PDB file of C-alpha atoms in Angstrom:
ATOM      1  CA  MET A 517      -1.064 -16.106 -25.015  1.00 47.00           C
ATOM      2  CA  SER A 518       1.208 -19.137 -24.666  1.00 48.00           C
ATOM      3  CA  GLY A 519       4.638 -19.807 -23.214  1.00 58.00           C
ATOM      4  CA  SER A 520       6.058 -20.584 -19.793  1.00 72.00           C
ATOM      5  CA  LEU A 521       4.438 -19.343 -16.619  1.00 71.00           C
ATOM      6  CA  SER A 522       7.285 -16.874 -16.018  1.00 74.00           C
ATOM      7  CA  THR A 523       6.869 -15.451 -19.531  1.00 77.00           C
ATOM      8  CA  GLN A 524       3.126 -15.047 -19.078  1.00 72.00           C
ATOM      9  CA  VAL A 525       3.582 -13.363 -15.709  1.00 76.00           C
ATOM     10  CA  ALA A 526       6.290 -11.047 -17.092  1.00 78.00           C
ATOM     11  CA  VAL A 527       4.124  -9.952 -20.022  1.00 75.00           C
ATOM     12  CA  LEU A 528       1.103  -9.245 -17.823  1.00 73.00           C
ATOM     13  CA  ALA A 529       3.276  -7.528 -15.199  1.00 76.00           C
ATOM     14  CA  ARG A 530       4.672  -5.211 -17.860  1.00 77.00           C
ATOM     15  CA  ARG A 531       1.157  -4.449 -19.075  1.00 77.00           C
ATOM     16  CA  SER A 532      -0.014  -3.778 -15.505  1.00 72.00           C
ATOM     17  CA  ALA A 533       2.837  -1.386 -14.723  1.00 74.00           C
ATOM     18  CA  LEU A 534       2.632   0.480 -18.030  1.00 74.00           C
ATOM     19  CA  LYS A 535      -1.141   0.824 -17.764  1.00 72.00           C
ATOM     20  CA  THR A 536      -0.678   2.796 -14.547  1.00 70.00           C
ATOM     21  CA  LEU A 537       2.394   4.745 -15.655  1.00 69.00           C
ATOM     22  CA  ARG A 538       0.652   5.880 -18.848  1.00 72.00           C
ATOM     23  CA  GLN A 539      -2.397   7.244 -17.029  1.00 70.00           C
ATOM     24  CA  PRO A 540      -1.586  10.467 -15.141  1.00 65.00           C
ATOM     25  CA  PHE A 541      -4.876  10.368 -13.220  1.00 65.00           C
ATOM     26  CA  GLN A 542      -3.719   7.089 -11.656  1.00 64.00           C
ATOM     27  CA  LEU A 543      -0.067   8.026 -11.244  1.00 67.00           C
ATOM     28  CA  TYR A 544      -0.703  11.402  -9.605  1.00 70.00           C
ATOM     29  CA  PRO A 545      -2.489  10.064  -6.474  1.00 70.00           C
ATOM     30  CA  ILE A 546       0.117   7.333  -5.962  1.00 72.00           C
ATOM     31  CA  VAL A 547       3.093   9.706  -6.012  1.00 72.00           C
ATOM     32  CA  PHE A 548       1.923  13.203  -5.171  1.00 74.00           C
ATOM     33  CA  PHE A 549      -1.113  12.961  -2.896  1.00 77.00           C
ATOM     34  CA  PRO A 550       0.803  11.255  -0.030  1.00 78.00           C
ATOM     35  CA  LEU A 551       3.569  13.845  -0.359  1.00 77.00           C
ATOM     36  CA  ILE A 552       1.089  16.741  -0.286  1.00 80.00           C
ATOM     37  CA  LEU A 553      -0.595  15.301   2.784  1.00 79.00           C
ATOM     38  CA  LEU A 554       2.829  14.808   4.385  1.00 79.00           C
ATOM     39  CA  ALA A 555       3.657  18.471   3.815  1.00 78.00           C
ATOM     40  CA  VAL A 556       0.335  19.581   5.327  1.00 78.00           C
ATOM     41  CA  ASN A 557       0.674  17.335   8.391  1.00 76.00           C
ATOM     42  CA  ALA A 558       4.333  18.184   8.962  1.00 75.00           C
ATOM     43  CA  SER A 559       3.494  21.885   8.889  1.00 74.00           C
ATOM     44  CA  GLY A 560       0.398  21.696  11.074  1.00 73.00           C
ATOM     45  CA  LEU A 561       1.521  19.132  13.632  1.00 76.00           C
ATOM     46  CA  LYS A 562       5.225  19.888  14.082  1.00 78.00           C
ATOM     47  CA  ALA A 563       4.464  21.335  17.526  1.00 77.00           C
ATOM     48  CA  ALA A 564       3.758  17.766  18.632  1.00 79.00           C
ATOM     49  CA  THR A 565       7.508  17.130  18.655  1.00 79.00           C
ATOM     50  CA  ARG A 566       7.713  19.200  21.854  1.00 82.00           C
ATOM     51  CA  LEU A 567       5.508  16.766  23.745  1.00 82.00           C
ATOM     52  CA  PRO A 568       7.354  14.777  26.448  1.00 85.00           C
ATOM     53  CA  GLY A 569       8.016  11.289  25.106  1.00 83.00           C
ATOM     54  CA  PHE A 570       7.798  12.197  21.419  1.00 85.00           C
ATOM     55  CA  PRO A 571      10.512  10.098  19.764  1.00 85.00           C
ATOM     56  CA  THR A 572      12.065  12.693  17.428  1.00 84.00           C
ATOM     57  CA  HIS A 573      12.516  16.422  16.868  1.00 86.00           C
ATOM     58  CA  SER A 574      11.631  16.079  13.168  1.00 84.00           C
ATOM     59  CA  TYR A 575       7.936  15.599  12.447  1.00 86.00           C
ATOM     60  CA  VAL A 576       8.776  14.864   8.798  1.00 87.00           C
ATOM     61  CA  SER A 577      10.816  11.849   9.938  1.00 87.00           C
ATOM     62  CA  PHE A 578       7.872  10.753  12.064  1.00 88.00           C
ATOM     63  CA  ALA A 579       5.079  11.318   9.530  1.00 87.00           C
ATOM     64  CA  VAL A 580       6.699  10.126   6.303  1.00 89.00           C
ATOM     65  CA  ALA A 581       5.845   6.510   7.147  1.00 90.00           C
ATOM     66  CA  VAL A 582       2.188   7.274   6.439  1.00 89.00           C
ATOM     67  CA  ALA A 583       3.013   8.035   2.796  1.00 89.00           C
ATOM     68  CA  PHE A 584       4.015   4.415   2.178  1.00 91.00           C
ATOM     69  CA  ILE A 585       0.662   3.168   3.490  1.00 91.00           C
ATOM     70  CA  GLN A 586      -1.273   5.718   1.461  1.00 87.00           C
ATOM     71  CA  GLY A 587       0.655   4.624  -1.625  1.00 86.00           C
ATOM     72  CA  GLY A 588      -0.306   1.030  -0.904  1.00 86.00           C
ATOM     73  CA  MET A 589      -3.965   1.963  -0.575  1.00 86.00           C
ATOM     74  CA  PHE A 590      -3.879   3.769  -3.913  1.00 84.00           C
ATOM     75  CA  SER A 591      -2.426   0.553  -5.343  1.00 83.00           C
ATOM     76  CA  LEU A 592      -5.596  -1.167  -4.119  1.00 86.00           C
ATOM     77  CA  ILE A 593      -7.789   1.272  -6.027  1.00 85.00           C
ATOM     78  CA  ASN A 594      -5.715   1.389  -9.219  1.00 84.00           C
ATOM     79  CA  THR A 595      -5.151  -2.360  -9.465  1.00 84.00           C
ATOM     80  CA  GLY A 596      -8.757  -3.202  -8.668  1.00 85.00           C
ATOM     81  CA  THR A 597     -10.086  -0.579 -11.087  1.00 86.00           C
ATOM     82  CA  ASN A 598      -7.811  -1.778 -13.907  1.00 84.00           C
ATOM     83  CA  LEU A 599      -8.862  -5.392 -13.375  1.00 86.00           C
ATOM     84  CA  ALA A 600     -12.536  -4.396 -13.207  1.00 86.00           C
ATOM     85  CA  GLU A 601     -12.139  -2.556 -16.521  1.00 84.00           C
ATOM     86  CA  ASP A 602     -10.696  -5.729 -18.062  1.00 81.00           C
ATOM     87  CA  ILE A 603     -13.653  -7.709 -16.729  1.00 82.00           C
ATOM     88  CA  GLU A 604     -16.213  -5.184 -17.954  1.00 81.00           C
ATOM     89  CA  SER A 605     -14.619  -5.010 -21.415  1.00 80.00           C
ATOM     90  CA  GLY A 606     -14.448  -8.798 -21.752  1.00 79.00           C
ATOM     91  CA  PHE A 607     -10.644  -8.825 -21.981  1.00 76.00           C
ATOM     92  CA  PHE A 608     -10.323 -10.878 -18.775  1.00 76.00           C
ATOM     93  CA  ASN A 609     -12.774 -13.494 -20.064  1.00 74.00           C
ATOM     94  CA  ARG A 610     -10.897 -13.794 -23.346  1.00 77.00           C
ATOM     95  CA  LEU A 611      -7.635 -14.322 -21.467  1.00 73.00           C
ATOM     96  CA  ALA A 612      -9.283 -16.951 -19.270  1.00 71.00           C
ATOM     97  CA  LEU A 613     -10.318 -18.914 -22.383  1.00 70.00           C
ATOM     98  CA  THR A 614      -6.753 -19.049 -23.760  1.00 70.00           C
ATOM     99  CA  PRO A 615      -4.158 -21.725 -22.840  1.00 66.00           C
ATOM    100  CA  MET A 616      -2.692 -19.222 -20.352  1.00 69.00           C
ATOM    101  CA  ARG A 617      -2.336 -20.605 -16.834  1.00 72.00           C
ATOM    102  CA  ARG A 618      -4.980 -19.180 -14.548  1.00 70.00           C
ATOM    103  CA  VAL A 619      -2.513 -18.225 -11.829  1.00 75.00           C
ATOM    104  CA  SER A 620      -0.693 -15.888 -14.210  1.00 74.00           C
ATOM    105  CA  LEU A 621      -3.844 -13.785 -14.684  1.00 76.00           C
ATOM    106  CA  ILE A 622      -3.471 -12.367 -11.176  1.00 81.00           C
ATOM    107  CA  ALA A 623       0.237 -13.021 -10.599  1.00 83.00           C
ATOM    108  CA  GLY A 624       1.126 -10.751 -13.516  1.00 82.00           C
ATOM    109  CA  LEU A 625      -0.968  -7.924 -12.078  1.00 83.00           C
ATOM    110  CA  LEU A 626       0.580  -8.262  -8.637  1.00 88.00           C
ATOM    111  CA  VAL A 627       4.156  -8.442  -9.914  1.00 87.00           C
ATOM    112  CA  GLY A 628       3.469  -5.190 -11.745  1.00 86.00           C
ATOM    113  CA  VAL A 629       2.061  -3.731  -8.523  1.00 87.00           C
ATOM    114  CA  GLY A 630       5.168  -4.852  -6.651  1.00 89.00           C
ATOM    115  CA  VAL A 631       7.433  -3.100  -9.168  1.00 88.00           C
ATOM    116  CA  LEU A 632       5.409   0.100  -8.839  1.00 87.00           C
ATOM    117  CA  GLY A 633       5.586  -0.304  -5.060  1.00 89.00           C
ATOM    118  CA  VAL A 634       9.374  -0.192  -5.247  1.00 91.00           C
ATOM    119  CA  LEU A 635       9.312   2.875  -7.500  1.00 88.00           C
ATOM    120  CA  GLN A 636       6.856   4.838  -5.380  1.00 89.00           C
ATOM    121  CA  SER A 637       8.731   3.920  -2.190  1.00 91.00           C
ATOM    122  CA  ALA A 638      11.956   5.197  -3.752  1.00 92.00           C
ATOM    123  CA  VAL A 639      10.203   8.490  -4.562  1.00 89.00           C
ATOM    124  CA  TYR A 640       8.934   8.817  -0.976  1.00 90.00           C
ATOM    125  CA  VAL A 641      12.410   8.178   0.428  1.00 91.00           C
ATOM    126  CA  LEU A 642      14.014  10.698  -1.902  1.00 90.00           C
ATOM    127  CA  MET A 643      11.415  13.406  -1.259  1.00 85.00           C
ATOM    128  CA  SER A 644      11.478  12.860   2.501  1.00 87.00           C
ATOM    129  CA  LEU A 645      15.245  13.316   2.575  1.00 88.00           C
ATOM    130  CA  ILE A 646      14.914  16.484   0.500  1.00 87.00           C
ATOM    131  CA  ALA A 647      12.269  17.710   2.992  1.00 82.00           C
ATOM    132  CA  GLY A 648      14.711  17.259   5.863  1.00 82.00           C
ATOM    133  CA  ALA A 649      13.948  13.788   7.207  1.00 86.00           C
ATOM    134  CA  HIS A 650      16.866  11.775   8.553  1.00 87.00           C
ATOM    135  CA  LEU A 651      17.038   8.041   7.867  1.00 90.00           C
ATOM    136  CA  GLU A 652      18.783   6.576  10.912  1.00 91.00           C
ATOM    137  CA  ALA A 653      19.066   3.121   9.290  1.00 89.00           C
ATOM    138  CA  GLY A 654      21.198   4.510   6.451  1.00 89.00           C
ATOM    139  CA  ILE A 655      21.587   2.924   3.027  1.00 92.00           C
ATOM    140  CA  GLY A 656      20.623  -0.516   4.318  1.00 92.00           C
ATOM    141  CA  GLY A 657      17.397   0.969   5.593  1.00 92.00           C
ATOM    142  CA  VAL A 658      16.531   2.179   2.090  1.00 94.00           C
ATOM    143  CA  GLY A 659      16.667  -1.409   0.843  1.00 94.00           C
ATOM    144  CA  VAL A 660      14.407  -2.590   3.664  1.00 95.00           C
ATOM    145  CA  ILE A 661      11.949   0.225   2.936  1.00 95.00           C
ATOM    146  CA  LEU A 662      11.801  -0.729  -0.744  1.00 95.00           C
ATOM    147  CA  VAL A 663      11.103  -4.374   0.120  1.00 95.00           C
ATOM    148  CA  LEU A 664       8.475  -3.555   2.737  1.00 95.00           C
ATOM    149  CA  GLY A 665       6.918  -0.970   0.416  1.00 94.00           C
ATOM    150  CA  SER A 666       6.675  -3.540  -2.367  1.00 93.00           C
ATOM    151  CA  ILE A 667       5.055  -6.157  -0.108  1.00 94.00           C
ATOM    152  CA  THR A 668       2.627  -3.567   1.238  1.00 94.00           C
ATOM    153  CA  ALA A 669       1.638  -2.525  -2.287  1.00 92.00           C
ATOM    154  CA  ILE A 670       1.135  -6.176  -3.280  1.00 93.00           C
ATOM    155  CA  ALA A 671      -1.022  -6.814  -0.193  1.00 93.00           C
ATOM    156  CA  PHE A 672      -3.337  -3.897  -0.914  1.00 92.00           C
ATOM    157  CA  GLY A 673      -3.250  -4.598  -4.652  1.00 90.00           C
ATOM    158  CA  ALA A 674      -4.406  -8.161  -4.002  1.00 91.00           C
ATOM    159  CA  LEU A 675      -7.320  -6.824  -1.957  1.00 92.00           C
ATOM    160  CA  GLY A 676      -8.240  -4.660  -4.936  1.00 89.00           C
ATOM    161  CA  CYS A 677      -8.083  -7.704  -7.214  1.00 89.00           C
ATOM    162  CA  ALA A 678     -10.356  -9.668  -4.882  1.00 90.00           C
ATOM    163  CA  ALA A 679     -12.897  -6.831  -4.875  1.00 89.00           C
ATOM    164  CA  ALA A 680     -12.760  -6.509  -8.665  1.00 88.00           C
ATOM    165  CA  LEU A 681     -13.182 -10.250  -9.212  1.00 87.00           C
ATOM    166  CA  LYS A 682     -16.080 -10.364  -6.766  1.00 87.00           C
ATOM    167  CA  THR A 683     -17.978  -7.339  -8.061  1.00 85.00           C
ATOM    168  CA  GLY A 684     -16.712  -6.817 -11.611  1.00 79.00           C
ATOM    169  CA  SER A 685     -17.219  -3.097 -11.052  1.00 80.00           C
ATOM    170  CA  GLY A 686     -14.632  -0.336 -10.963  1.00 78.00           C
ATOM    171  CA  GLU A 687     -17.053   1.906  -9.076  1.00 80.00           C
ATOM    172  CA  ALA A 688     -17.435  -0.705  -6.343  1.00 82.00           C
ATOM    173  CA  VAL A 689     -13.662  -0.969  -5.970  1.00 83.00           C
ATOM    174  CA  GLN A 690     -13.286   2.807  -5.717  1.00 81.00           C
ATOM    175  CA  GLY A 691     -15.995   2.852  -3.066  1.00 81.00           C
ATOM    176  CA  LEU A 692     -13.667   0.876  -0.786  1.00 80.00           C
ATOM    177  CA  PHE A 693     -11.152   3.723  -0.545  1.00 78.00           C
ATOM    178  CA  PRO A 694     -12.841   5.681   2.283  1.00 79.00           C
ATOM    179  CA  LEU A 695     -13.205   2.475   4.307  1.00 81.00           C
ATOM    180  CA  PHE A 696      -9.503   1.679   4.094  1.00 79.00           C
ATOM    181  CA  PHE A 697      -8.351   5.293   4.320  1.00 81.00           C
ATOM    182  CA  VAL A 698     -10.072   5.781   7.673  1.00 87.00           C
ATOM    183  CA  LEU A 699      -7.848   3.007   9.053  1.00 88.00           C
ATOM    184  CA  ILE A 700      -4.921   5.414   8.720  1.00 87.00           C
ATOM    185  CA  PHE A 701      -6.582   7.993  10.963  1.00 85.00           C
ATOM    186  CA  LEU A 702      -7.479   5.309  13.523  1.00 89.00           C
ATOM    187  CA  SER A 703      -3.837   4.293  13.848  1.00 89.00           C
ATOM    188  CA  SER A 704      -0.613   5.741  15.243  1.00 87.00           C
ATOM    189  CA  SER A 705      -0.224   7.909  12.146  1.00 84.00           C
ATOM    190  CA  ASN A 706      -0.212  11.326  13.851  1.00 82.00           C
ATOM    191  CA  LEU A 707       1.064  10.456  17.339  1.00 85.00           C
ATOM    192  CA  PRO A 708       2.953   7.494  18.795  1.00 87.00           C
ATOM    193  CA  ARG A 709       0.675   5.075  20.625  1.00 85.00           C
ATOM    194  CA  ASN A 710       2.218   5.896  24.013  1.00 83.00           C
ATOM    195  CA  LEU A 711       0.933   9.480  23.624  1.00 83.00           C
ATOM    196  CA  LEU A 712      -2.624   8.562  22.617  1.00 82.00           C
ATOM    197  CA  ARG A 713      -4.357   9.449  25.858  1.00 74.00           C
ATOM    198  CA  THR A 714      -7.962   8.800  24.794  1.00 74.00           C
ATOM    199  CA  GLY A 715      -8.661   5.268  25.969  1.00 78.00           C
ATOM    200  CA  TRP A 716     -10.811   4.027  23.093  1.00 87.00           C
ATOM    201  CA  PHE A 717      -8.508   5.573  20.486  1.00 87.00           C
ATOM    202  CA  HIS A 718      -5.445   3.947  22.004  1.00 87.00           C
ATOM    203  CA  THR A 719      -7.228   0.585  22.003  1.00 90.00           C
ATOM    204  CA  VAL A 720      -8.321   0.925  18.379  1.00 91.00           C
ATOM    205  CA  ALA A 721      -4.840   2.025  17.287  1.00 90.00           C
ATOM    206  CA  THR A 722      -3.279  -0.919  19.116  1.00 91.00           C
ATOM    207  CA  TRP A 723      -5.574  -3.433  17.406  1.00 93.00           C
ATOM    208  CA  ASN A 724      -5.328  -1.687  14.034  1.00 93.00           C
ATOM    209  CA  PRO A 725      -2.770  -3.555  11.869  1.00 93.00           C
ATOM    210  CA  VAL A 726      -2.044  -0.367   9.935  1.00 93.00           C
ATOM    211  CA  SER A 727      -0.335   0.978  13.078  1.00 93.00           C
ATOM    212  CA  TYR A 728       2.293  -1.757  12.859  1.00 94.00           C
ATOM    213  CA  LEU A 729       2.879  -1.176   9.152  1.00 94.00           C
ATOM    214  CA  ILE A 730       3.424   2.516   9.851  1.00 94.00           C
ATOM    215  CA  GLU A 731       5.679   1.806  12.824  1.00 94.00           C
ATOM    216  CA  GLY A 732       7.765  -0.597  10.751  1.00 94.00           C
ATOM    217  CA  PHE A 733       8.579   2.123   8.217  1.00 94.00           C
ATOM    218  CA  ARG A 734       8.883   4.783  10.921  1.00 93.00           C
ATOM    219  CA  SER A 735      11.401   2.818  12.970  1.00 93.00           C
ATOM    220  CA  LEU A 736      13.937   2.953  10.146  1.00 94.00           C
ATOM    221  CA  TYR A 737      13.785   6.741  10.119  1.00 93.00           C
ATOM    222  CA  ILE A 738      13.763   7.365  13.867  1.00 92.00           C
ATOM    223  CA  PHE A 739      15.426   4.443  15.652  1.00 90.00           C
ATOM    224  CA  GLY A 740      17.578   2.820  12.985  1.00 87.00           C
ATOM    225  CA  TRP A 741      17.233  -0.928  13.432  1.00 91.00           C
ATOM    226  CA  ASP A 742      14.322  -1.740  15.747  1.00 89.00           C
ATOM    227  CA  GLY A 743      13.841  -5.491  15.407  1.00 89.00           C
ATOM    228  CA  THR A 744      10.447  -5.569  17.123  1.00 92.00           C
ATOM    229  CA  ALA A 745       8.916  -2.840  14.941  1.00 92.00           C
ATOM    230  CA  LEU A 746      10.366  -4.376  11.777  1.00 95.00           C
ATOM    231  CA  TRP A 747       9.191  -7.942  12.372  1.00 94.00           C
ATOM    232  CA  ARG A 748       5.736  -6.670  13.273  1.00 95.00           C
ATOM    233  CA  GLY A 749       5.609  -4.557  10.117  1.00 94.00           C
ATOM    234  CA  PHE A 750       6.730  -7.421   7.890  1.00 96.00           C
ATOM    235  CA  ALA A 751       4.402  -9.849   9.686  1.00 96.00           C
ATOM    236  CA  VAL A 752       1.380  -7.601   9.083  1.00 95.00           C
ATOM    237  CA  ALA A 753       2.328  -6.991   5.430  1.00 95.00           C
ATOM    238  CA  THR A 754       2.901 -10.702   4.812  1.00 95.00           C
ATOM    239  CA  GLY A 755      -0.213 -11.774   6.709  1.00 95.00           C
ATOM    240  CA  LEU A 756      -2.342  -9.260   4.836  1.00 93.00           C
ATOM    241  CA  THR A 757      -0.903 -10.541   1.552  1.00 94.00           C
ATOM    242  CA  VAL A 758      -1.769 -14.144   2.413  1.00 95.00           C
ATOM    243  CA  LEU A 759      -5.329 -13.250   3.456  1.00 94.00           C
ATOM    244  CA  ALA A 760      -5.800 -11.151   0.324  1.00 92.00           C
ATOM    245  CA  LEU A 761      -4.528 -13.962  -1.919  1.00 91.00           C
ATOM    246  CA  LEU A 762      -6.951 -16.375  -0.278  1.00 93.00           C
ATOM    247  CA  ALA A 763      -9.747 -13.903  -1.008  1.00 91.00           C
ATOM    248  CA  VAL A 764      -8.494 -13.626  -4.609  1.00 89.00           C
ATOM    249  CA  ALA A 765      -8.513 -17.417  -5.000  1.00 87.00           C
ATOM    250  CA  GLY A 766     -12.106 -17.655  -3.795  1.00 86.00           C
ATOM    251  CA  ALA A 767     -13.269 -14.742  -5.958  1.00 84.00           C
ATOM    252  CA  MET A 768     -11.393 -16.143  -8.963  1.00 82.00           C
ATOM    253  CA  ARG A 769     -13.215 -19.463  -8.730  1.00 80.00           C
ATOM    254  CA  GLY A 770     -16.553 -17.677  -8.677  1.00 74.00           C
ATOM    255  CA  ARG A 771     -15.563 -15.409 -11.583  1.00 67.00           C
ATOM    256  CA  LEU A 772     -14.298 -18.262 -13.785  1.00 67.00           C
ATOM    257  CA  GLN A 773     -17.461 -20.261 -13.181  1.00 63.00           C
ATOM    258  CA  ARG A 774     -19.348 -17.409 -14.817  1.00 60.00           C
ATOM    259  CA  THR A 775     -16.905 -17.202 -17.740  1.00 53.00           C
TER     260      THR A 775
END
């Protein structure tokens, strides 16, 4: 594949997005599993809204933020699995031997992930509003959610790419899901941090970066424009992206040396 870097990235991004959209077993978890879990949590934990200090009367508005993080984590699995399949089939090695620029091999994947991140975030916003959530930040908040959702998906997708490049195994990438998913439960996903009375749990949730991603999304629903929550959310998403890309660069060098 030849052409400019932007052309190469666009072609691979289109392939990445379509590969997920055409496979229902990958699309279903991204879109529907977070919404099902939201419905279960909102039904079972809505009594928590009566606790003194709980920030809203709508548990849907409080809990919907978790869906965006779950969607990002599914991006990790899907992107890593797709890349591992390309490695196992030899397609990645054949691409690496063409005149294509090496950076486009991963950039195309992550641009595709970012596009899917926008689409899945739009679905979560729409379904949350249908379910009765109220978005205090209004239309402008929707745009911020789409941007933050895209960055979050790219960050987790890059982690999946790093794992795939390092191991070359789709099974190994999928084995990471429980490790990352438990981070959601050790965060402020079900209760705000000020109401986490168990000392060790409050400490873990405070140090857990997933808490700040969740609170960034959540602030737009509950408080409107909370500058502190938003900059923390964007800082964590951006920092995670940078660390993941560094891991990708290191794993890419090792993978290409074996090509």
